[in-house]
Coordinates of C-alpha atoms and ligand atoms in Angstrom, one line a residue:
M148 CA 71.3 153.0 72.5
K149 CA 72.8 150.3 70.4
I150 CA 75.6 151.6 68.3
T151 CA 78.0 150.0 65.8
V152 CA 81.1 151.7 64.7
I153 CA 82.5 150.5 61.4
G154 CA 86.3 151.1 61.3
T155 CA 88.2 151.1 64.6
G156 CA 91.0 153.5 63.7
Y157 CA 91.7 156.8 65.4
V158 CA 88.2 158.3 64.8
G159 CA 86.2 155.0 65.2
L160 CA 88.0 153.9 68.4
V161 CA 87.7 157.2 70.1
S162 CA 84.1 157.8 69.0
G163 CA 83.0 154.2 69.9
T164 CA 84.8 154.5 73.4
C165 CA 83.4 157.9 74.2
L166 CA 79.9 156.9 73.3
A167 CA 80.2 153.9 75.5
E168 CA 81.5 156.1 78.3
V169 CA 78.1 157.9 78.4
G170 CA 76.3 154.6 78.8
N171 CA 75.7 153.2 75.3
D172 CA 76.1 149.7 74.1
V173 CA 78.9 150.0 71.5
L174 CA 80.2 147.3 69.1
C175 CA 83.4 148.4 67.1
L176 CA 84.0 146.5 63.9
D177 CA 87.3 146.4 62.0
L178 CA 88.4 144.1 59.2
D179 CA 92.1 144.3 60.5
V180 CA 92.3 141.2 62.6
N181 CA 95.4 142.4 64.3
K182 CA 93.8 145.7 65.6
I183 CA 90.9 143.7 67.0
K184 CA 93.2 141.2 68.6
I185 CA 95.2 144.0 70.3
L186 CA 91.9 145.5 71.5
E187 CA 90.5 142.2 72.7
E188 CA 93.8 141.6 74.7
G189 CA 93.3 144.9 76.5
G190 CA 95.7 147.1 74.5
I191 CA 95.1 149.8 72.0
P192 CA 96.6 149.9 68.5
I193 CA 97.3 153.8 68.7
H194 CA 98.9 156.2 71.1
E195 CA 96.1 158.6 72.4
P196 CA 96.2 160.2 75.8
G197 CA 93.6 158.9 78.2
L198 CA 92.1 156.4 75.6
Q199 CA 93.6 153.2 77.1
E200 CA 92.0 153.7 80.4
M201 CA 88.7 154.6 79.0
V202 CA 88.6 151.5 76.7
R203 CA 89.5 149.2 79.7
R204 CA 86.7 150.9 81.8
N205 CA 84.0 150.5 79.2
V206 CA 85.2 147.0 78.2
A207 CA 85.0 146.0 81.9
A208 CA 81.6 147.6 82.2
G209 CA 80.3 145.4 79.3
R210 CA 79.5 148.5 77.3
L211 CA 82.3 148.2 74.6
H212 CA 82.9 145.2 72.4
F213 CA 85.2 144.6 69.3
T214 CA 84.6 142.4 66.4
T215 CA 85.6 141.3 62.9
D216 CA 82.2 139.8 62.3
Q217 CA 80.4 142.0 59.9
E218 CA 77.0 140.3 60.2
R219 CA 77.1 140.8 64.0
A220 CA 78.1 144.3 63.6
V221 CA 75.3 145.3 61.3
K222 CA 72.7 143.4 63.5
H223 CA 74.0 145.3 66.6
G224 CA 73.4 149.0 66.2
T225 CA 70.3 151.0 65.2
I226 CA 73.0 153.7 64.6
Q227 CA 75.8 152.5 62.2
F228 CA 78.7 154.9 62.2
I229 CA 81.0 154.7 59.1
A230 CA 84.5 155.7 60.4
V231 CA 86.7 154.1 57.8
G232 CA 89.6 155.8 56.1
T233 CA 89.2 158.0 53.1
P234 CA 92.9 158.2 51.7
P235 CA 93.7 160.3 48.8
D236 CA 93.4 158.6 45.4
E237 CA 96.2 158.9 42.9
D238 CA 94.6 162.1 41.7
G239 CA 94.3 163.6 45.1
S240 CA 90.4 163.0 45.4
A241 CA 89.2 161.1 48.4
D242 CA 89.0 157.3 47.8
L243 CA 85.6 156.3 48.8
K244 CA 86.1 152.4 48.3
Y245 CA 86.2 151.8 52.1
V246 CA 83.1 153.9 52.7
L247 CA 81.0 152.4 50.0
A248 CA 82.1 148.9 50.9
A249 CA 80.9 149.5 54.3
A250 CA 77.7 150.9 53.0
R251 CA 77.1 147.9 50.9
N252 CA 77.7 145.6 53.7
I253 CA 75.0 147.4 55.7
G254 CA 72.5 147.0 52.8
R255 CA 73.5 143.4 52.4
L256 CA 73.0 142.4 56.0
M257 CA 70.4 144.8 57.6
T258 CA 67.0 143.5 58.7
D259 CA 65.6 146.6 60.6
Y260 CA 65.6 150.4 60.6
K261 CA 69.2 151.8 60.5
V262 CA 70.6 155.3 60.8
V263 CA 73.8 155.2 58.8
V264 CA 76.1 158.0 59.8
D265 CA 79.0 159.2 57.7
K266 CA 81.6 160.1 60.2
S267 CA 84.6 159.7 57.8
T268 CA 85.5 162.9 56.0
V269 CA 83.9 162.5 52.6
P270 CA 83.3 164.9 49.7
V271 CA 79.9 166.6 49.1
G272 CA 77.5 164.1 47.6
T273 CA 79.0 161.0 49.4
A274 CA 75.8 160.6 51.5
D275 CA 73.8 160.1 48.2
K276 CA 76.3 157.5 46.9
V277 CA 76.1 155.7 50.4
R278 CA 72.2 155.8 50.1
A279 CA 72.3 154.4 46.6
A280 CA 74.8 151.6 47.6
I281 CA 72.5 150.4 50.4
A282 CA 69.4 150.8 48.1
E283 CA 71.1 148.5 45.5
E284 CA 71.9 145.9 48.0
L285 CA 68.5 145.9 49.5
A286 CA 66.9 145.7 46.0
A287 CA 69.2 142.7 45.2
R288 CA 67.7 141.0 48.2
G289 CA 64.2 142.1 47.3
V290 CA 63.6 143.7 50.7
Q291 CA 62.4 147.3 51.6
T292 CA 63.9 148.0 55.1
P293 CA 63.8 151.7 55.9
Y294 CA 66.9 153.5 56.7
A295 CA 68.3 157.1 56.9
V296 CA 71.8 158.4 55.9
V297 CA 73.2 161.3 58.0
S298 CA 76.4 163.2 57.7
N299 CA 78.1 163.8 61.1
P300 CA 81.7 164.8 60.5
E301 CA 84.3 164.5 63.2
F302 CA 86.4 167.4 64.4
L303 CA 88.6 165.8 67.0
K304 CA 92.4 166.4 67.0
E305 CA 94.8 163.6 67.5
G306 CA 96.6 163.9 70.8
A307 CA 93.7 165.5 72.3
A308 CA 91.0 163.2 70.7
V309 CA 89.2 162.0 73.9
E310 CA 88.9 165.5 75.2
D311 CA 87.7 166.9 71.9
F312 CA 85.0 164.2 71.5
M313 CA 83.9 164.4 75.3
R314 CA 83.7 168.3 75.1
P315 CA 83.1 169.3 71.5
D316 CA 82.8 172.9 70.3
R317 CA 80.1 171.7 68.1
I318 CA 78.4 168.7 66.7
V319 CA 77.4 169.0 63.1
V320 CA 74.5 166.8 62.0
G321 CA 73.4 166.9 58.4
A322 CA 70.2 165.1 57.8
D323 CA 66.9 165.3 56.1
D324 CA 65.1 162.7 58.1
E325 CA 63.1 163.8 61.2
Q326 CA 63.6 160.4 63.0
A327 CA 67.2 160.4 62.3
V328 CA 67.7 164.0 63.7
H329 CA 65.7 162.9 66.8
L330 CA 68.0 159.9 67.4
M331 CA 71.2 161.9 66.8
R332 CA 70.0 164.6 69.2
A333 CA 69.3 161.9 72.0
L334 CA 72.7 160.3 71.2
Y335 CA 74.7 163.5 71.6
S336 CA 72.7 165.0 74.5
P337 CA 75.2 163.9 77.1
F338 CA 78.0 165.9 75.2
Q339 CA 76.1 169.3 75.1
R340 CA 77.2 170.6 78.5
N341 CA 76.1 174.2 79.2
H342 CA 74.6 175.1 75.9
E343 CA 73.3 173.6 72.7
R344 CA 76.2 172.3 70.6
L345 CA 74.2 170.5 67.9
I346 CA 74.0 172.2 64.6
V347 CA 71.5 170.5 62.3
T348 CA 72.1 171.2 58.6
D349 CA 71.2 169.8 55.3
V350 CA 73.5 166.7 54.4
R351 CA 75.5 168.5 51.7
S352 CA 76.3 171.6 54.0
A353 CA 77.5 169.2 56.8
E354 CA 79.8 167.4 54.2
L355 CA 81.3 170.7 53.1
T356 CA 81.6 172.1 56.7
K357 CA 84.2 169.5 57.5
Y358 CA 86.5 170.4 54.5
A359 CA 85.9 174.1 55.1
A360 CA 87.1 173.8 58.7
N361 CA 90.3 171.9 57.8
A362 CA 90.9 174.2 54.8
M363 CA 90.6 177.4 56.8
L364 CA 92.9 176.0 59.6
A365 CA 95.5 174.9 57.0
T366 CA 95.2 178.4 55.4
R367 CA 96.0 180.1 58.6
I368 CA 99.1 178.0 59.1
S369 CA 100.3 178.4 55.5
F370 CA 99.8 182.1 55.7
M371 CA 101.8 182.3 59.1
N372 CA 104.6 180.1 57.5
E373 CA 104.8 182.6 54.6
L374 CA 104.9 185.5 56.9
A375 CA 107.5 183.8 59.1
N376 CA 109.8 183.3 56.1
L377 CA 109.4 186.9 55.3
A378 CA 109.9 188.1 58.9
E379 CA 113.2 186.3 58.9
K380 CA 114.4 188.1 55.9
L381 CA 113.2 191.5 57.1
G382 CA 114.7 191.1 60.6
A383 CA 111.2 191.0 62.3
D384 CA 110.1 188.3 64.9
I385 CA 107.1 186.3 63.8
E386 CA 106.3 185.4 67.4
M387 CA 105.8 189.1 68.2
V388 CA 103.7 189.4 65.1
R389 CA 101.6 186.5 66.1
Q390 CA 100.8 188.0 69.5
G391 CA 100.1 191.3 67.8
I392 CA 97.6 189.9 65.4
G393 CA 96.2 187.1 67.6
S394 CA 95.0 189.8 70.2
D395 CA 92.5 190.9 67.6
P396 CA 89.4 188.9 68.4
R397 CA 88.5 188.8 64.7
I398 CA 91.7 186.8 64.2
G399 CA 92.4 185.0 67.5
Y400 CA 95.5 183.1 68.8
H401 CA 94.6 179.5 67.7
F402 CA 96.5 177.8 64.8
L403 CA 98.8 180.7 64.1
Y404 CA 102.1 178.9 65.0
P405 CA 104.5 178.9 62.1
G406 CA 106.7 175.8 61.8
C407 CA 108.1 173.2 59.3
G408 CA 104.7 172.6 57.7
Y409 CA 101.4 171.0 58.6
G410 CA 101.2 167.3 58.4
G411 CA 98.9 164.5 59.7
S412 CA 96.2 162.4 58.2
C413 CA 93.8 165.3 57.6
F414 CA 95.0 168.7 56.6
P415 CA 97.2 167.6 53.7
K416 CA 94.7 165.1 52.2
D417 CA 91.6 167.3 52.9
V418 CA 93.0 170.3 51.3
K419 CA 93.9 168.2 48.3
A420 CA 90.5 166.5 48.0
L421 CA 88.6 169.9 48.3
I422 CA 90.6 171.3 45.4
K423 CA 89.9 168.2 43.3
T424 CA 86.2 168.2 44.2
A425 CA 85.9 171.8 43.2
A426 CA 87.6 171.3 39.9
D427 CA 85.9 168.2 39.0
E428 CA 82.4 168.6 40.4
A429 CA 81.9 172.4 40.0
G430 CA 84.5 173.5 37.4
I431 CA 86.0 175.9 40.0
E432 CA 89.7 176.4 40.7
L433 CA 90.2 177.0 44.3
Q434 CA 93.2 179.5 44.0
V435 CA 93.7 180.3 47.6
L436 CA 93.7 176.6 48.7
T437 CA 96.1 175.6 45.7
A438 CA 98.5 178.3 47.1
V439 CA 98.1 177.0 50.7
E440 CA 99.0 173.4 49.5
S441 CA 102.0 174.5 47.6
A442 CA 103.2 176.8 50.3
N443 CA 103.0 173.9 52.8
N444 CA 104.9 171.5 50.4
R445 CA 107.6 174.1 50.3
Q446 CA 107.6 174.7 54.0
K447 CA 108.2 171.0 54.7
H448 CA 111.7 171.6 53.2
V449 CA 112.4 174.8 55.2
L450 CA 114.7 172.9 57.9
A451 CA 116.7 171.0 55.3
N452 CA 117.2 174.2 53.4
K453 CA 118.5 176.0 56.4
V454 CA 120.9 173.2 57.2
K455 CA 122.3 173.3 53.7
A456 CA 122.5 177.0 53.7
R457 CA 124.6 176.8 56.8
L458 CA 126.7 173.7 56.2
G459 CA 126.6 173.3 52.4
D460 CA 124.5 171.6 49.8
R461 CA 126.3 168.4 50.2
L462 CA 126.2 167.0 53.8
D463 CA 128.5 164.0 53.3
G464 CA 130.1 163.2 56.7
K465 CA 127.8 165.3 58.6
H466 CA 125.6 163.8 61.3
F467 CA 122.5 165.2 62.8
A468 CA 120.3 164.6 66.0
L469 CA 116.7 164.8 65.2
W470 CA 114.2 165.4 68.0
G471 CA 110.7 164.4 67.0
L472 CA 109.2 162.3 64.3
A473 CA 105.4 162.3 64.8
F474 CA 103.5 164.9 62.8
K475 CA 102.7 166.6 66.1
P476 CA 103.1 165.8 69.9
N477 CA 101.0 163.3 71.8
T478 CA 100.6 161.0 69.0
D479 CA 102.6 158.3 67.2
D480 CA 100.9 159.1 63.8
M481 CA 103.5 159.6 61.0
R482 CA 101.0 160.2 58.2
D483 CA 102.4 163.2 56.1
A484 CA 104.7 164.1 58.9
P485 CA 107.2 166.9 58.0
S486 CA 110.0 164.7 59.5
R487 CA 109.5 162.4 56.5
E488 CA 110.5 165.1 54.0
L489 CA 113.4 166.3 56.3
V490 CA 114.9 162.8 56.7
A491 CA 114.6 162.2 53.0
D492 CA 116.3 165.6 52.2
L493 CA 119.1 165.0 54.7
L494 CA 119.9 161.5 53.6
Q495 CA 119.8 162.4 50.0
A496 CA 122.5 165.1 50.7
G497 CA 124.7 162.5 52.2
A498 CA 124.1 163.1 55.9
T499 CA 123.3 160.6 58.7
I500 CA 120.7 161.0 61.3
T501 CA 120.0 159.7 64.8
A502 CA 116.4 160.3 65.7
Y503 CA 114.4 160.2 68.9
D504 CA 110.7 160.5 69.5
P505 CA 108.9 159.7 72.8
V506 CA 106.3 157.5 71.2
A507 CA 106.6 157.4 67.3
M508 CA 109.9 155.4 66.8
Q509 CA 108.2 152.1 66.2
E510 CA 105.8 153.7 63.7
A511 CA 108.6 155.6 62.1
Q512 CA 110.6 152.3 61.7
R513 CA 107.5 150.8 60.0
V514 CA 107.1 153.9 57.8
F515 CA 110.7 154.3 56.8
G516 CA 111.8 150.7 56.8
P517 CA 115.5 150.1 57.1
L518 CA 117.2 153.2 55.8
P519 CA 121.1 153.4 55.6
G520 CA 122.1 156.6 57.5
L521 CA 119.0 156.6 59.8
T522 CA 119.3 155.2 63.4
Y523 CA 117.3 155.7 66.4
A524 CA 118.3 156.7 70.0
S525 CA 116.9 155.6 73.4
G526 CA 116.5 159.1 74.6
P527 CA 116.8 162.7 73.6
N528 CA 120.3 163.1 75.0
Q529 CA 121.6 159.8 73.5
A530 CA 120.7 161.2 70.0
L531 CA 122.9 164.2 70.6
V532 CA 126.4 162.5 70.9
G533 CA 128.7 163.5 68.3
A534 CA 126.1 165.3 66.1
D535 CA 127.0 168.4 64.1
A536 CA 123.7 169.9 65.0
L537 CA 120.4 169.4 66.7
I538 CA 117.2 169.6 64.5
I539 CA 113.8 169.8 66.2
V540 CA 110.8 168.9 64.1
T541 CA 108.0 168.1 66.7
E542 CA 107.2 170.1 69.8
W543 CA 107.1 167.4 72.5
K544 CA 106.9 168.8 75.9
E545 CA 110.1 167.0 77.0
F546 CA 112.1 169.0 74.6
R547 CA 111.0 172.3 76.0
S548 CA 113.5 172.7 78.8
P549 CA 116.6 170.7 77.9
D550 CA 119.8 170.8 79.7
F551 CA 121.7 173.3 77.5
D552 CA 125.1 172.6 79.1
L553 CA 124.7 169.0 78.2
L554 CA 123.5 169.9 74.7
K555 CA 126.8 171.9 74.3
T556 CA 129.0 169.1 75.5
S557 CA 127.4 166.4 73.5
L558 CA 127.1 168.2 70.2
K559 CA 130.2 168.8 68.0
N560 CA 128.8 172.4 67.3
A561 CA 126.5 174.4 69.4
L562 CA 124.0 174.6 66.5
I563 CA 120.3 174.2 66.7
F564 CA 117.8 174.3 63.9
D565 CA 114.3 174.5 65.5
G566 CA 111.2 173.8 63.3
R567 CA 108.8 174.5 66.1
N568 CA 110.2 177.7 67.8
L569 CA 110.5 176.1 71.2
Y570 CA 113.0 178.4 72.8
D571 CA 113.5 182.1 73.5
P572 CA 116.1 183.0 70.9
K573 CA 117.8 185.6 73.2
L574 CA 118.2 183.1 76.0
V575 CA 119.6 180.3 73.7
R576 CA 121.9 182.6 71.9
S577 CA 123.1 184.1 75.3
Q578 CA 124.3 180.5 76.2
G579 CA 126.6 180.5 73.1
F580 CA 124.3 178.6 70.8
E581 CA 123.9 179.5 67.2
Y582 CA 119.9 179.1 67.0
Q583 CA 118.0 179.0 63.9
P584 CA 114.2 178.9 64.5
V585 CA 111.5 179.7 61.9
G586 CA 110.8 183.5 61.5
R587 CA 112.7 184.8 64.4
Ligands
LIG31 P1 92.3 154.9 60.3 O1 93.1 154.5 59.1 O2 93.0 155.1 61.5 O3 91.1 153.8 60.6 C1 90.3 153.3 59.6 C2 90.0 151.9 59.9 O4 88.9 151.4 59.1 C3 91.1 150.9 59.8 O5 91.4 150.2 60.9 C4 90.6 150.0 58.7 O6 91.1 148.7 58.8 C5 89.2 150.0 58.8 N1 88.2 149.5 57.8 C6 88.4 149.9 56.5 N2 87.4 149.4 55.8 C7 86.6 148.7 56.7 C8 85.4 148.0 56.6 N3 84.7 147.9 55.3 N4 84.8 147.6 57.7 C9 85.5 147.7 58.8 N5 86.6 148.3 59.0 C10 87.1 148.8 58.0 O7 91.6 156.2 59.9 P2 91.2 157.5 60.8 O8 92.4 158.4 61.0 O9 90.4 157.0 62.0 O10 90.2 158.3 59.8 C11 88.9 157.8 59.5 C12 88.2 158.9 58.8 O11 87.9 160.0 59.8 C13 88.9 159.5 57.6 O12 87.9 159.8 56.7 C14 89.5 160.8 58.2 O13 89.7 161.8 57.3 C15 88.5 161.2 59.2 N6 89.0 162.0 60.4 C16 90.2 161.7 60.9 C17 90.7 162.3 62.0 C18 92.0 162.0 62.6 O14 92.5 162.7 63.4 N7 92.5 160.9 62.4 C19 89.9 163.3 62.4 C20 88.7 163.6 61.9 C21 88.2 162.9 60.8
LIG32 C1 93.1 168.3 62.4 C2 92.0 169.2 62.8 O1 92.6 170.1 63.7 C3 90.9 168.4 63.4 O2 89.8 169.3 63.8 C4 90.4 167.4 62.4 O3 89.3 166.7 62.9 C5 91.4 166.5 62.0 O4 92.6 167.3 61.5 P1 95.1 166.9 63.6 O5 95.5 166.6 62.1 O6 94.9 165.7 64.5 O7 93.6 167.6 63.6 O8 96.1 167.9 64.2 P2 96.2 169.4 64.3 O9 96.5 169.8 65.8 O10 95.1 170.1 63.6 O11 97.6 169.8 63.6 C6 97.7 169.4 62.2 C7 99.1 169.9 61.7 O12 99.2 171.3 61.7 C8 100.3 169.5 62.6 O13 101.4 169.0 61.7 C9 100.6 170.7 63.4 O14 102.0 170.6 63.7 C10 100.4 171.8 62.5 N1 100.1 173.1 63.2 C11 99.0 173.2 63.9 C12 100.9 174.2 62.8 O15 102.0 174.0 62.1 N2 100.7 175.3 63.5 C13 99.6 175.5 64.2 O16 99.4 176.7 64.7 C14 98.7 174.3 64.5

């Protein structure tokens, strides 16, 4: 099948590449000339395990192409995926300007039947707006080309994006057009594996499903973070509680890890957008989600608060080693990363920091800009030298089994604040460390 993907970011590039991998002829469009240049030169603009090799393989096979030419892109695919960003507006609602610009462009340039697929995370009712934008452009040209608009939200996780796309739990397709459903079924048939994964719904239910999934997962995390804070005060161990409740199949083990708050490009913005849509479009205050959001905002300060409780509110003259910057491991994404609040809190209190992240340091430098008091180390051990304590904010594998003897000799104090509960508290404490995890 001929497919166009509009927006070659995390979702667009992964989707386009995986669709090429199963034999489709895919053209990825982006307006960002630099991104397309990197891709045309054989690189990829993001860190995502397994993606680079897959891109190379499909480019070499002639199934995957990149362009900044909008006309070529609209001409190419019968299926036009819209995978552009939907960042939060000033008021927290999803900003649809990129989605609607992409839709208008399709309407302005299309000459034959198109299935326009909203893959971006968009509020309920967006498909109607996309349909209307295309209709307006067609009317302005005085043409009546048929088209369908489908909602097909994406559930991939960064760091595991290729695997998630290639082996999905489910594929949600919201459509009210038979021909479009037929095409989407054919497109996704290579991803079905041993049982039917495609769930066909009406368009609005598909749009809401995406927000519901992210909101539910964010709720679990905020709930566990609150319980962790409670466990700490009551002398219980949240890790034991996690195992105790996760073993109930009605609860399950996934997404029950407490920490220093959820971040990333999705949970924070999607929780906010759902609260806003509910209030504006339905007059409903989503009380649970409002609490989830405020609990998460508080949790992002949990590490800095622990540091201050231990070393004093003013941290002038104190120096910290920071392990991890990305919002989670296996990605260089810094969007809404908890490290951002932590760095701001510590610097504001007068401290200095040397940070290390296996892949996100370049992105961190872009995001933070030059900040007095923040420097970067070439490796985890280099970051430790002369620090008053180690603070861990991202659970990269390479932080899981450190040389504790080296840690002790490099740090001024044998003091670890761990926002991701990487170590067995008994073991670390038995080696003479003061260890402050979350909820244990
Ligand atoms: P991104 O910022 O990484 O990529 C978006 C790309 O779209 C950018 O490269 C931008 O230049 C391009 N773009 C904007 N307008 C364009 C236009 N008119 N034509 C062509 N290109 C255009 O964003 P992302 O993280 O891939 O997210 C995209 C959407 O998918 C969002 O709605 C997001 O909520 C959703 N989503 C993201 C993830 C994730 O893990 N990142 C997972 C599921 C869903
Ligand atoms: C999320 C959704 O999982 C994915 O389905 C959707 O398509 C996009 O948003 P992503 O943001 O890539 O994916 O990462 P995810 O693994 O969900 O983690 C989000 C945040 O929650 C991270 O900051 C992570 O550290 C945190 N988290 C996750 C926890 O604090 N505890 C957990 O148990 C799981």
